[in-house]
mmCIF file of C-alpha atoms in Angstrom:
data_model
loop_
_atom_site.group_PDB
_atom_site.id
_atom_site.type_symbol
_atom_site.label_atom_id
_atom_site.label_comp_id
_atom_site.label_asym_id
_atom_site.label_seq_id
_atom_site.Cartn_x
_atom_site.Cartn_y
_atom_site.Cartn_z
ATOM 1 C CA MET A 1 7.944 18.705 21.794
ATOM 2 C CA ILE A 2 4.505 17.588 20.697
ATOM 3 C CA ARG A 3 1.868 16.043 22.918
ATOM 4 C CA LEU A 4 -1.017 13.943 21.608
ATOM 5 C CA GLU A 5 -4.086 14.653 23.707
ATOM 6 C CA PRO A 6 -7.545 13.069 23.845
ATOM 7 C CA CYS A 7 -10.446 15.369 23.098
ATOM 8 C CA SER A 8 -13.538 15.995 25.160
ATOM 9 C CA ALA A 9 -16.992 15.066 23.909
ATOM 10 C CA SER A 10 -17.730 18.748 23.288
ATOM 11 C CA GLU A 11 -14.723 19.316 21.000
ATOM 12 C CA GLY A 12 -14.788 19.360 17.209
ATOM 13 C CA VAL A 13 -11.905 19.341 14.755
ATOM 14 C CA TYR A 14 -13.072 22.712 13.418
ATOM 15 C CA MET A 15 -12.602 24.462 16.778
ATOM 16 C CA LYS A 16 -9.853 26.963 17.539
ATOM 17 C CA ARG A 17 -8.345 27.191 20.988
ATOM 18 C CA SER A 18 -8.033 30.763 22.245
ATOM 19 C CA VAL A 19 -5.836 29.917 25.243
ATOM 20 C CA GLY A 20 -2.938 27.601 25.948
ATOM 21 C CA SER A 21 -0.270 26.223 23.642
ATOM 22 C CA PRO A 22 -0.808 26.150 19.850
ATOM 23 C CA SER A 23 -2.487 22.974 18.645
ATOM 24 C CA PHE A 24 -4.282 21.355 15.737
ATOM 25 C CA TYR A 25 -6.480 18.298 15.225
ATOM 26 C CA MET A 26 -5.752 15.098 13.325
ATOM 27 C CA TYR A 27 -7.875 12.052 12.525
ATOM 28 C CA GLN A 28 -6.517 8.691 13.660
ATOM 29 C CA SER A 29 -7.061 7.245 10.182
ATOM 30 C CA PHE A 30 -4.361 9.562 8.781
ATOM 31 C CA PHE A 31 -1.749 7.685 10.805
ATOM 32 C CA ARG A 32 -3.304 4.221 11.103
ATOM 33 C CA ASP A 33 -4.172 3.771 7.420
ATOM 34 C CA LEU A 34 -2.201 6.264 5.375
ATOM 35 C CA GLY A 35 1.195 6.526 7.038
ATOM 36 C CA VAL A 36 1.058 10.248 7.789
ATOM 37 C CA CYS A 37 3.858 11.282 10.168
ATOM 38 C CA LEU A 38 4.630 14.370 12.215
ATOM 39 C CA PRO A 39 6.046 16.774 11.397
ATOM 40 C CA LEU A 40 4.380 16.862 7.991
ATOM 41 C CA THR A 41 6.550 16.754 4.886
ATOM 42 C CA GLN A 42 7.304 19.891 2.893
ATOM 43 C CA PHE A 43 5.033 18.649 0.094
ATOM 44 C CA GLU A 44 2.124 18.145 2.506
ATOM 45 C CA CYS A 45 2.665 21.591 4.040
ATOM 46 C CA ASP A 46 2.866 23.170 0.585
ATOM 47 C CA PHE A 47 -0.435 21.564 -0.411
ATOM 48 C CA LEU A 48 -2.256 22.672 2.755
ATOM 49 C CA ASN A 49 -0.983 26.213 2.261
ATOM 50 C CA TYR A 50 -1.974 26.155 -1.404
ATOM 51 C CA VAL A 51 -5.576 25.217 -0.608
ATOM 52 C CA ASN A 52 -5.609 27.231 2.653
ATOM 53 C CA ALA A 53 -6.806 24.365 4.830
ATOM 54 C CA ALA A 54 -5.960 22.664 8.111
ATOM 55 C CA PRO A 55 -5.015 18.950 8.001
ATOM 56 C CA SER A 56 -8.382 17.756 9.327
ATOM 57 C CA GLN A 57 -10.293 19.706 6.656
ATOM 58 C CA LEU A 58 -9.105 17.227 4.034
ATOM 59 C CA HIS A 59 -10.931 13.901 3.613
ATOM 60 C CA PRO A 60 -8.862 10.767 4.419
ATOM 61 C CA ASN A 61 -9.085 9.520 0.821
ATOM 62 C CA SER A 62 -7.587 12.808 -0.327
ATOM 63 C CA TRP A 63 -4.775 12.382 2.185
ATOM 64 C CA GLY A 64 -4.347 8.940 0.642
ATOM 65 C CA PHE A 65 -3.799 10.555 -2.775
ATOM 66 C CA LEU A 66 -1.157 12.886 -1.309
ATOM 67 C CA ARG A 67 0.666 10.080 0.467
ATOM 68 C CA ALA A 68 0.513 7.688 -2.507
ATOM 69 C CA PHE A 69 1.950 10.410 -4.757
ATOM 70 C CA GLU A 70 4.860 10.923 -2.358
ATOM 71 C CA VAL A 71 5.576 7.198 -2.181
ATOM 72 C CA LEU A 72 5.287 6.674 -5.939
ATOM 73 C CA CYS A 73 7.601 9.577 -6.755
ATOM 74 C CA THR A 74 10.142 8.456 -4.152
ATOM 75 C CA VAL A 75 10.226 4.891 -5.473
ATOM 76 C CA LEU A 76 10.552 6.059 -9.077
ATOM 77 C CA GLY A 77 13.156 8.710 -8.289
ATOM 78 C CA VAL A 78 10.877 11.528 -9.463
ATOM 79 C CA GLU A 79 10.770 14.918 -7.737
ATOM 80 C CA VAL A 80 7.781 15.257 -5.405
ATOM 81 C CA SER A 81 6.378 18.374 -7.054
ATOM 82 C CA LEU A 82 3.203 20.141 -5.956
ATOM 83 C CA ARG A 83 2.516 21.397 -9.488
ATOM 84 C CA VAL A 84 2.830 17.886 -10.904
ATOM 85 C CA PHE A 85 0.325 16.589 -8.348
ATOM 86 C CA LEU A 86 -2.083 19.464 -8.985
ATOM 87 C CA SER A 87 -2.031 18.631 -12.692
ATOM 88 C CA PHE A 88 -4.115 15.517 -11.987
ATOM 89 C CA TYR A 89 -6.665 16.827 -9.490
ATOM 90 C CA GLN A 90 -9.268 19.405 -8.604
ATOM 91 C CA LEU A 91 -10.612 20.379 -5.195
ATOM 92 C CA LYS A 92 -14.244 19.981 -4.186
ATOM 93 C CA ALA A 93 -15.437 21.839 -1.101
ATOM 94 C CA GLY A 94 -18.193 20.536 1.151
ATOM 95 C CA ALA A 95 -21.095 22.589 2.425
ATOM 96 C CA PRO A 96 -19.909 25.624 4.442
ATOM 97 C CA PRO A 97 -18.908 26.422 7.069
ATOM 98 C CA TYR A 98 -17.503 23.031 8.114
ATOM 99 C CA GLY A 99 -17.663 20.934 4.961
ATOM 100 C CA THR A 100 -14.841 18.499 4.259
ATOM 101 C CA LEU A 101 -12.551 19.127 1.291
ATOM 102 C CA SER A 102 -12.129 16.327 -1.248
ATOM 103 C CA LEU A 103 -9.780 15.817 -4.175
ATOM 104 C CA ASN A 104 -11.311 14.548 -7.405
ATOM 105 C CA GLY A 105 -9.560 13.587 -10.599
ATOM 106 C CA GLY A 106 -9.117 16.397 -13.113
ATOM 107 C CA LYS A 107 -10.408 16.358 -16.672
ATOM 108 C CA GLU A 108 -7.816 13.744 -17.633
ATOM 109 C CA GLY A 109 -8.394 11.618 -14.537
ATOM 110 C CA GLY A 110 -6.584 11.216 -11.230
ATOM 111 C CA LEU A 111 -3.672 8.964 -10.378
ATOM 112 C CA PHE A 112 -5.034 6.637 -7.699
ATOM 113 C CA THR A 113 -8.078 4.731 -6.556
ATOM 114 C CA PRO A 114 -9.585 5.849 -3.221
ATOM 115 C CA TYR A 115 -8.006 4.145 -0.222
ATOM 116 C CA SER A 116 -11.486 3.199 0.978
ATOM 117 C CA GLN A 117 -14.838 3.285 -0.796
ATOM 118 C CA SER A 118 -16.551 3.933 2.523
ATOM 119 C CA TYR A 119 -14.695 5.756 5.282
ATOM 120 C CA LYS A 120 -17.345 5.275 7.952
ATOM 121 C CA ASN A 121 -17.101 6.886 11.374
ATOM 122 C CA TYR A 122 -13.644 8.362 10.799
ATOM 123 C CA ARG A 123 -14.892 11.713 12.121
ATOM 124 C CA GLN A 124 -15.381 10.153 15.552
ATOM 125 C CA GLU A 125 -11.699 9.253 15.945
ATOM 126 C CA PHE A 126 -9.496 12.301 16.316
ATOM 127 C CA PHE A 127 -7.042 13.795 18.763
ATOM 128 C CA ARG A 128 -5.350 17.089 19.496
ATOM 129 C CA VAL A 129 -1.689 17.701 18.662
ATOM 130 C CA THR A 130 -0.349 20.294 21.095
ATOM 131 C CA LEU A 131 3.000 22.019 20.615
ATOM 132 C CA VAL A 132 4.619 22.201 24.044
ATOM 133 C CA ASP A 133 7.408 24.721 24.699
ATOM 134 C CA VAL A 134 7.965 25.187 20.970
ATOM 135 C CA ASP A 135 9.653 28.454 19.982
ATOM 136 C CA PRO A 136 8.281 29.545 16.570
ATOM 137 C CA LEU A 137 11.541 31.359 15.804
ATOM 138 C CA GLU A 138 13.702 28.299 16.453
ATOM 139 C CA ASP A 139 11.477 25.340 15.561
ATOM 140 C CA GLY A 140 11.694 24.031 11.997
ATOM 141 C CA GLY A 141 9.181 21.205 12.209
ATOM 142 C CA PHE A 142 5.982 23.207 12.588
ATOM 143 C CA TYR A 143 7.159 26.759 11.931
ATOM 144 C CA PHE A 144 9.218 28.567 9.327
ATOM 145 C CA GLY A 145 10.441 32.079 9.991
ATOM 146 C CA GLY A 146 8.190 32.290 13.035
ATOM 147 C CA LEU A 147 5.022 31.425 11.084
ATOM 148 C CA PRO A 148 3.149 28.087 10.993
ATOM 149 C CA ARG A 149 4.241 25.845 8.109
ATOM 150 C CA PHE A 150 0.547 25.087 7.437
ATOM 151 C CA PRO A 151 -2.815 26.334 8.776
ATOM 152 C CA PHE A 152 -3.361 24.911 12.266
ATOM 153 C CA TYR A 153 -7.053 25.793 12.392
ATOM 154 C CA TRP A 154 -9.941 25.351 9.967
ATOM 155 C CA CYS A 155 -10.159 28.057 7.323
ATOM 156 C CA ARG A 156 -13.573 29.285 6.216
ATOM 157 C CA ASP A 157 -12.395 30.163 2.712
ATOM 158 C CA PRO A 158 -10.316 27.317 1.264
ATOM 159 C CA SER A 159 -8.837 27.902 -2.180
ATOM 160 C CA GLY A 160 -10.254 25.648 -4.861
ATOM 161 C CA PHE A 161 -8.352 24.668 -7.986
ATOM 162 C CA HIS A 162 -8.943 22.796 -11.235
ATOM 163 C CA GLY A 163 -5.629 21.355 -12.320
ATOM 164 C CA VAL A 164 -2.709 23.626 -13.165
ATOM 165 C CA ASP A 165 -1.756 25.689 -16.197
ATOM 166 C CA PRO A 166 0.813 23.593 -18.152
ATOM 167 C CA SER A 167 2.750 26.780 -18.935
ATOM 168 C CA GLN A 168 3.614 27.022 -15.222
ATOM 169 C CA LEU A 169 5.481 23.710 -15.293
ATOM 170 C CA THR A 170 9.233 23.420 -15.627
ATOM 171 C CA PRO A 171 10.599 21.084 -18.339
ATOM 172 C CA SER A 172 11.282 18.384 -15.729
ATOM 173 C CA GLU A 173 7.762 18.750 -14.305
ATOM 174 C CA THR A 174 6.262 18.504 -17.790
ATOM 175 C CA ALA A 175 8.237 15.309 -18.380
ATOM 176 C CA ALA A 176 7.012 13.896 -15.051
ATOM 177 C CA VAL A 177 3.381 14.734 -15.872
ATOM 178 C CA ASN A 178 3.647 13.049 -19.276
ATOM 179 C CA ALA A 179 5.250 9.949 -17.753
ATOM 180 C CA LEU A 180 2.569 9.707 -15.068
ATOM 181 C CA LYS A 181 -0.145 10.095 -17.701
ATOM 182 C CA ALA A 182 1.270 7.024 -19.439
ATOM 183 C CA LEU A 183 0.755 4.833 -16.370
ATOM 184 C CA PRO A 184 -2.164 2.359 -16.239
ATOM 185 C CA ARG A 185 -4.325 4.644 -14.111
ATOM 186 C CA PRO A 186 -5.909 4.619 -11.651
ATOM 187 C CA LEU A 187 -3.211 2.945 -9.588
ATOM 188 C CA ASP A 188 -4.200 1.008 -6.480
ATOM 189 C CA CYS A 189 -3.702 3.443 -3.594
ATOM 190 C CA LYS A 190 -3.230 0.707 -0.977
ATOM 191 C CA LEU A 191 -0.670 -1.082 -3.144
ATOM 192 C CA ILE A 192 1.366 2.082 -3.698
ATOM 193 C CA LEU A 193 1.308 2.937 0.020
ATOM 194 C CA SER A 194 2.481 -0.592 0.861
ATOM 195 C CA LEU A 195 5.644 0.014 -1.188
ATOM 196 C CA GLU A 196 6.895 2.401 1.488
ATOM 197 C CA ARG A 197 7.433 -0.575 3.798
ATOM 198 C CA SER A 198 8.575 -3.019 1.116
ATOM 199 C CA ALA A 199 12.180 -4.223 1.001
ATOM 200 C CA HIS A 200 11.812 -4.850 -2.756
ATOM 201 C CA ARG A 201 9.965 -1.756 -3.910
ATOM 202 C CA GLU A 202 11.245 -1.645 -7.488
ATOM 203 C CA ARG A 203 10.568 -5.349 -7.993
ATOM 204 C CA ASP A 204 7.031 -4.872 -6.703
ATOM 205 C CA LEU A 205 6.570 -1.959 -9.077
ATOM 206 C CA GLU A 206 7.872 -4.017 -11.984
ATOM 207 C CA GLY A 207 4.971 -6.348 -11.334
ATOM 208 C CA GLU A 208 2.728 -3.390 -12.096
ATOM 209 C CA SER A 209 4.700 -2.505 -15.272
ATOM 210 C CA LEU A 210 5.504 0.938 -13.870
ATOM 211 C CA VAL A 211 9.277 1.040 -13.565
ATOM 212 C CA THR A 212 9.930 0.422 -17.257
ATOM 213 C CA LEU A 213 7.823 3.444 -18.195
ATOM 214 C CA PHE A 214 10.160 5.698 -16.224
ATOM 215 C CA MET A 215 13.371 3.955 -17.241
ATOM 216 C CA CYS A 216 12.840 4.394 -20.988
#
């Protein structure tokens, strides 16, 4: 079971609790604006592990890129591949020790516009997610093989990246990268996220001339 708890005025998202049940911090904007759900998806966990960062270390606009990629791939019937996503981005770290991590488009450009051009005051709205009576050896939502599925606490040494070596891609991933490159980028992040709740997702995509590119 998870419990969402308010934080005291003295708490910060970068803090690590030394006593009590395991927990991690999340910004409200992740859920309110971007449709993040708990437990996190495998793709989201894979990304956080790849960059060695807790969820709250990543800027909301960067979470928007992750979520929009998941929605776009799901609507188009394309595998949600970490290596495909990494092919379009690079990671920029803020000033240590508590700088926020941000995704920027790679040398060939990213996939989406930022969700918001000005995410003001988002750092003031966060809460604690506490895992109550969760057995790491039995739980599959937040643990795998007894270990956390992603870093719960802020990491001082996140792993930067600048795209991905094309030779590491499988043939299907290479095809997906090439198809995504052909899209009229950058795609509107808010529009793509809205497709998750649309009853006519493919029709809405056709209005953006995206479906035909993947159906050829």
